[in-house]
Amino acid sequence: MPPLAASSTNPAPKPPRPPTTSPTLGLVGGGQLAKMLAQAAQQFGCEVVVLERTPNTPAAHLARTTLLGDWDDPANLLKLGAQVDVTTLENEFVASESLAALEHAGHAVWPSSRTIRLVQDKLLQKEALAGAGLPLPRFVAVAEPADIAAAALNFGWPLVLKKRRNGYDGKGNATLRSPADIASAWAELGGGAGALYVEEFCPFVAELAIMIVRGRAGESVAYPLVETVQQNHICHLVKAPAAVAPDIAQRASEIARLTVESVEMVGAMGVEMFLLADGTVLVNELAPRVHNSGHYTIEACVCSQFENHVRAVLGWPLGDPSLLAPAAVMVNLLGAGPGSGTPHGLAQALAVPGSHPHVYGKAHSQTGRKMGHLTVLGQTLPEALEKARHAAGLIRFGDSPIS
Ligand code: ADP
């Protein structure tokens, strides 16, 4: 008897497809950057697991689980790795050897421990970038105070003395104006044991930054070049796009792309740069993660830095980084003093047309602590700047009692 012919109206039953689930993302660190990454991950149905040192951080409310522990301890990283498909970082201050242990145990970690090792030590970072031929301020390692005076013979005064590791928001830097400043800066920054290096002072006319997101296969997207304005070494506001000549924007963008390639970044990377009066662009430093200079992308770009970081580390196609409006301004909302993490004036700020406040949900405000940010889109930079300053001025953190 001939075999039964397959019939299109009565197909043979197929084996059931295994249930598919979205990948789970591990976040080392649970602050505001992790919170905004978690929001982006949840858009794709992904759950997140956070590893943090303290409970009740901004991302904790969004996480499936928060593992409490020191993120430098490989055992804690392995616990995180066991619960997730891919691990990523919200800060670069995680011991790279511990991340390497996670990789050796077969877990996916992006950016890689190799990239983090190079970037978290500013001297190694500068050496890697110099090796790749990228334009930088002149720099040299200093083993003792006398090396600073020797560097000044080449670089002149002032000089900037920097910690190689764990510096942020200007904590870890000192500007030295003469030999008289050497001893106090050395003591203040904890000199010795290869902890510091020195670089020439750059008389910049503007500080620029750009976010590049690079995927696992080496493909990348570049956000617009922005201008960042610091107050007391903390990013105060970001203007997008930077009001510079097109050739400068193009050069800065190319330098940033080569920078990200040179450290084989996977994920979002902030490239901070100095613009000098003669149009020279120098790389200041790298942030191997989503970055404050890219917060404006949430409302102002087709695909935000947070969404693109999630796409990159999960190995998915990258999204469009283009601006949705001619201009955007982001203002950081810093604590005005100790008090609650719940702001006054949110409703008033929301009443300003086009204002997008973000409140990070930190339990307590402290003077100068990043408590939130606010973005405004506009037809021109001056228009967006005026509105953003007005709306941000209506919000205040830190003068109410701790709840
Ligand atoms: P952090 O990691 O603390 O942000 P940075 O190295 O970016 O440290 O320095 C913080 C700020 O200090 C910069 O945004 C810039 O305003 C200033 N600065 C840093 N290096 C130099 C330099 N070589 N010349 C002039 N200003 C500098």
XYZ file of C-alpha atoms and ligand atoms in Angstrom:
430
model
C 0.000 0.000 0.000
C 1.485 3.392 -1.035
C 2.303 5.763 1.791
C -0.285 8.407 2.494
C 0.512 11.607 0.665
C 0.973 14.640 2.876
C -2.095 16.808 2.622
C -1.950 20.584 2.832
C -5.333 20.601 4.509
C -4.321 18.076 7.135
C -0.640 18.655 7.988
C 1.219 16.277 10.249
C 1.232 17.712 13.764
C 4.453 19.595 14.537
C 6.209 19.173 17.854
C 5.239 22.041 20.174
C 7.717 24.957 20.176
C 9.548 25.403 23.417
C 8.266 28.441 25.312
C 10.381 31.490 24.589
C 11.230 33.965 27.276
C 12.930 37.321 27.075
C 16.470 37.350 28.406
C 17.141 38.523 31.946
C 19.637 41.345 32.380
C 22.010 41.563 35.344
C 22.953 45.059 36.497
C 26.005 45.647 38.667
C 24.996 48.764 40.584
C 21.486 49.978 41.304
C 21.581 53.771 41.017
C 19.806 56.076 38.599
C 21.669 54.743 35.553
C 20.585 51.198 36.444
C 17.028 52.432 36.969
C 16.864 53.957 33.481
C 18.489 50.819 32.004
C 15.886 48.683 33.785
C 13.082 50.816 32.358
C 14.495 50.287 28.857
C 14.956 46.522 29.410
C 11.388 46.156 30.637
C 10.169 47.707 27.390
C 11.324 44.454 25.744
C 9.790 42.199 28.370
C 13.173 41.582 30.016
C 13.498 41.279 33.757
C 16.483 42.678 35.613
C 18.423 41.473 38.638
C 20.528 44.047 40.478
C 23.682 43.553 42.559
C 24.113 46.454 44.989
C 25.879 47.237 48.233
C 22.870 48.880 49.865
C 19.098 48.222 49.721
C 16.433 50.587 48.338
C 18.518 52.125 45.580
C 16.679 53.692 42.594
C 16.707 50.496 40.476
C 15.615 48.215 43.339
C 11.936 49.004 42.782
C 12.141 47.755 39.205
C 14.310 44.693 39.766
C 12.974 41.133 40.058
C 15.563 40.678 42.794
C 18.256 42.831 44.358
C 21.256 40.836 45.556
C 22.978 42.665 48.381
C 26.759 42.478 48.498
C 30.077 43.893 47.421
C 30.299 43.822 43.637
C 34.069 43.380 43.749
C 33.585 39.945 45.339
C 33.596 37.310 42.555
C 31.239 35.097 44.596
C 28.574 37.827 44.471
C 29.097 38.383 40.753
C 28.762 34.622 40.175
C 25.472 34.617 42.109
C 24.261 37.381 39.814
C 25.558 35.602 36.705
C 23.670 32.420 37.671
C 20.343 34.304 37.591
C 20.722 36.238 34.352
C 21.543 35.815 30.667
C 23.832 38.856 30.302
C 25.520 41.009 32.947
C 26.244 44.696 32.411
C 27.461 47.592 34.579
C 26.206 50.975 35.644
C 29.653 52.051 36.854
C 33.232 51.244 35.912
C 34.517 50.846 39.475
C 34.072 47.070 39.590
C 37.270 45.011 39.986
C 38.095 43.846 36.459
C 39.634 40.606 37.820
C 36.260 39.768 39.395
C 34.494 40.428 36.093
C 37.084 38.185 34.415
C 36.193 35.411 36.897
C 32.563 35.753 35.807
C 33.595 35.483 32.156
C 35.798 32.444 32.852
C 32.820 30.735 34.482
C 31.067 31.045 31.109
C 28.825 34.048 31.780
C 28.228 36.783 29.229
C 29.554 40.136 30.513
C 29.388 43.320 28.429
C 31.411 45.475 28.368
C 34.170 42.888 28.785
C 36.558 42.743 31.737
C 39.333 43.702 29.307
C 37.586 46.941 28.317
C 36.814 47.774 31.958
C 40.437 47.086 33.007
C 41.699 49.537 30.400
C 39.136 52.258 31.064
C 38.826 52.199 34.885
C 42.480 53.161 35.295
C 42.775 56.621 33.718
C 46.506 56.196 33.126
C 46.070 52.840 31.318
C 43.160 54.427 29.432
C 45.331 57.352 28.294
C 48.158 54.992 27.297
C 45.726 52.880 25.235
C 44.321 55.957 23.487
C 47.786 57.418 22.879
C 48.821 54.046 21.420
C 45.888 54.273 19.015
C 47.076 57.728 17.902
C 44.170 59.659 19.422
C 44.618 63.338 20.411
C 45.008 63.793 24.196
C 46.376 66.301 26.697
C 50.028 65.415 27.445
C 50.242 63.212 30.553
C 52.779 61.331 32.652
C 52.707 58.944 35.646
C 54.075 60.401 38.889
C 55.659 58.207 41.573
C 56.687 61.006 43.922
C 56.043 64.748 44.336
C 59.320 65.636 42.604
C 57.927 64.065 39.390
C 55.240 66.766 39.300
C 57.798 69.567 39.295
C 59.664 67.667 36.557
C 56.448 67.374 34.489
C 55.895 71.125 34.843
C 59.182 71.725 33.023
C 57.553 70.115 29.959
C 53.879 70.974 30.380
C 54.103 74.357 32.184
C 51.724 75.552 34.934
C 48.909 75.006 35.789
C 48.893 71.200 35.883
C 46.074 68.790 36.688
C 46.923 66.038 39.169
C 44.499 63.091 38.928
C 43.805 59.843 40.709
C 44.191 56.904 38.345
C 41.137 55.134 39.790
C 37.718 55.824 41.287
C 37.500 59.525 40.454
C 34.122 60.999 39.541
C 32.448 64.419 39.544
C 35.871 66.042 40.025
C 36.555 64.057 43.225
C 40.039 62.802 42.490
C 41.389 65.836 40.600
C 43.340 68.905 41.677
C 44.528 71.855 39.614
C 48.019 72.942 40.671
C 48.976 76.513 39.846
C 52.557 76.553 41.148
C 55.126 74.353 42.970
C 53.587 75.593 46.235
C 50.441 73.514 45.516
C 52.262 70.177 45.093
C 52.516 68.971 48.705
C 48.902 69.646 49.706
C 47.429 68.166 46.480
C 49.659 65.080 46.841
C 48.412 64.523 50.390
C 44.769 65.283 49.529
C 44.653 62.817 46.614
C 46.568 60.103 48.456
C 49.740 60.080 46.335
C 52.145 57.174 46.396
C 52.042 53.536 45.266
C 51.356 54.499 41.661
C 48.032 56.123 42.546
C 48.317 59.371 40.581
C 49.276 60.844 37.246
C 49.531 64.384 35.982
C 48.371 66.037 32.789
C 48.717 69.406 31.141
C 46.015 71.971 31.828
C 43.768 72.448 28.773
C 42.450 76.000 28.383
C 39.283 74.725 26.705
C 36.613 76.991 25.209
C 33.999 74.247 25.580
C 33.622 70.721 26.913
C 32.072 68.338 24.405
C 30.725 64.822 24.748
C 29.291 62.165 22.541
C 27.611 58.845 23.218
C 28.566 55.951 20.975
C 26.852 52.596 21.278
C 28.772 49.631 19.862
C 27.216 46.238 19.331
C 28.677 42.784 19.916
C 29.551 42.403 16.226
C 31.400 45.749 16.159
C 28.612 47.782 14.540
C 28.026 51.179 16.133
C 25.769 54.223 16.243
C 26.791 57.742 17.260
C 24.500 60.230 18.981
C 24.850 63.947 18.200
C 27.837 65.817 19.634
C 26.731 67.778 22.725
C 28.199 70.554 24.838
C 28.412 69.890 28.579
C 28.639 72.682 31.150
C 30.090 71.755 34.563
C 29.624 73.571 37.858
C 31.951 72.575 40.715
C 33.185 69.735 38.453
C 29.648 68.241 38.248
C 27.764 68.190 34.969
C 25.224 71.008 35.268
C 23.656 71.062 31.833
C 23.903 69.485 28.401
C 23.113 71.236 25.122
C 22.268 69.074 22.121
C 23.518 69.430 19.499
C 26.708 71.340 20.397
C 26.805 74.741 18.659
C 30.099 74.146 16.853
C 31.126 74.319 13.187
C 30.184 71.190 11.200
C 33.847 70.269 10.591
C 34.521 70.273 14.355
C 31.441 68.141 15.024
C 32.525 65.697 12.333
C 36.093 65.486 13.681
C 34.917 65.020 17.273
C 32.530 62.297 16.166
C 35.282 60.473 14.267
C 37.690 60.753 17.227
C 34.990 59.329 19.510
C 34.293 56.436 17.138
C 37.986 55.516 16.959
C 38.238 55.834 20.751
C 35.415 53.356 21.297
C 36.970 50.954 18.748
C 40.384 51.202 20.402
C 39.096 49.823 23.712
C 36.741 47.316 21.996
C 33.730 48.643 23.856
C 30.422 46.782 23.713
C 27.484 48.886 24.911
C 27.113 52.626 25.424
C 30.226 54.690 25.990
C 30.488 58.391 26.817
C 33.484 60.148 25.290
C 34.285 63.468 26.986
C 36.395 65.937 25.016
C 37.906 69.418 25.262
C 37.539 71.959 22.447
C 40.444 74.425 22.322
C 40.304 77.953 20.865
C 42.111 76.900 17.664
C 39.537 74.140 16.967
C 41.681 71.304 18.345
C 39.642 68.478 19.909
C 41.307 66.428 22.687
C 39.867 63.376 24.445
C 39.456 64.026 28.202
C 38.075 60.733 29.457
C 35.851 57.757 28.727
C 32.832 56.435 30.607
C 32.229 52.766 29.650
C 28.500 52.922 30.352
C 25.452 55.069 29.828
C 26.371 58.607 30.801
C 24.889 61.803 32.177
C 25.655 63.597 28.898
C 23.235 61.183 27.175
C 20.178 61.494 29.421
C 18.596 63.921 26.949
C 18.315 61.019 24.468
C 15.312 59.591 26.381
C 12.969 62.214 24.981
C 15.100 63.835 22.291
C 16.219 60.845 20.175
C 14.428 58.116 18.257
C 16.128 55.468 20.426
C 17.611 56.437 23.805
C 21.116 55.596 25.039
C 19.491 53.262 27.597
C 17.491 51.329 25.002
C 20.518 51.117 22.723
C 22.763 49.885 25.543
C 20.271 47.109 26.308
C 20.043 46.230 22.598
C 23.859 46.191 22.288
C 24.627 43.972 25.276
C 21.832 41.530 24.379
C 23.175 41.277 20.821
C 20.125 42.865 19.200
C 20.042 45.377 16.300
C 20.853 48.948 17.352
C 18.266 51.735 17.137
C 18.314 55.117 15.444
C 20.217 57.785 17.462
C 18.817 60.763 15.491
C 17.368 63.823 17.207
C 13.583 64.236 17.109
C 13.775 68.042 17.507
C 16.252 70.690 16.361
C 17.491 71.218 19.942
C 17.338 69.732 23.428
C 18.677 70.822 26.810
C 19.099 68.648 29.914
C 19.617 70.134 33.373
C 20.745 68.033 36.341
C 18.649 68.414 39.485
C 21.034 68.396 42.433
C 20.197 68.250 46.116
C 20.122 71.713 47.687
C 20.774 70.246 51.128
C 19.892 67.308 53.340
C 16.295 66.108 53.361
C 13.826 63.926 51.530
C 14.409 62.552 48.040
C 10.914 63.706 47.072
C 11.079 67.113 45.422
C 9.078 70.252 45.971
C 7.734 71.970 42.879
C 7.328 68.938 40.607
C 3.784 69.949 39.632
C 4.918 73.483 38.784
C 7.750 72.114 36.618
C 5.349 69.752 34.870
C 3.157 72.736 34.023
C 5.959 74.191 31.871
C 5.059 73.025 28.345
C 7.567 70.541 26.963
C 9.371 69.912 30.249
C 10.236 66.294 31.124
C 11.381 65.966 34.750
C 12.891 62.702 35.999
C 13.023 61.961 39.739
C 15.453 59.165 40.587
C 13.695 58.024 43.753
C 16.698 58.270 46.089
C 15.740 58.035 49.738
C 17.679 61.129 50.830
C 18.881 64.361 49.335
C 22.345 65.736 50.095
C 23.962 68.925 48.898
C 25.170 68.401 45.323
C 23.798 64.834 45.032
C 22.249 63.964 41.667
C 18.533 63.596 42.532
C 16.984 63.849 39.060
C 17.222 65.623 35.737
C 14.973 67.524 33.397
C 14.933 67.675 29.600
C 13.284 70.216 27.302
C 13.092 69.995 23.496
C 12.960 73.131 21.381
C 13.210 74.673 17.946
C 16.455 76.418 18.973
C 19.044 75.926 21.737
C 18.363 79.332 23.377
C 14.638 78.557 23.518
C 15.195 75.086 25.031
C 17.802 76.486 27.434
C 15.524 79.203 28.756
C 12.618 76.807 29.306
C 14.842 74.128 30.888
C 16.422 76.626 33.302
C 13.000 77.951 34.250
C 11.450 74.504 34.815
C 14.503 73.154 36.688
C 14.471 76.226 38.938
C 10.969 75.291 40.087
C 12.114 71.936 41.496
C 13.915 71.715 44.805
C 15.257 68.693 46.648
C 16.340 68.716 50.212
C 14.616 71.241 52.365
C 11.926 68.981 53.733
C 12.416 66.507 56.569
C 13.532 62.955 55.771
C 10.383 60.829 55.593
P 35.858 63.125 36.660
O 36.168 61.701 36.356
O 35.889 63.450 38.100
O 34.646 63.648 35.933
P 37.530 64.599 34.785
O 38.900 64.130 34.446
O 36.503 64.509 33.710
O 37.117 63.903 36.126
O 37.613 66.113 35.261
C 36.492 66.834 35.750
C 36.512 68.229 35.178
O 37.759 68.874 35.497
C 36.454 68.244 33.647
O 35.112 68.169 33.214
C 37.102 69.587 33.358
O 36.182 70.642 33.593
C 38.201 69.665 34.393
N 39.468 69.115 33.862
C 39.864 67.821 33.885
N 41.064 67.656 33.277
C 41.442 68.873 32.867
C 42.581 69.369 32.137
N 43.581 68.565 31.772
N 42.614 70.696 31.869
C 41.621 71.523 32.247
N 40.527 71.129 32.927
C 40.432 69.820 33.233
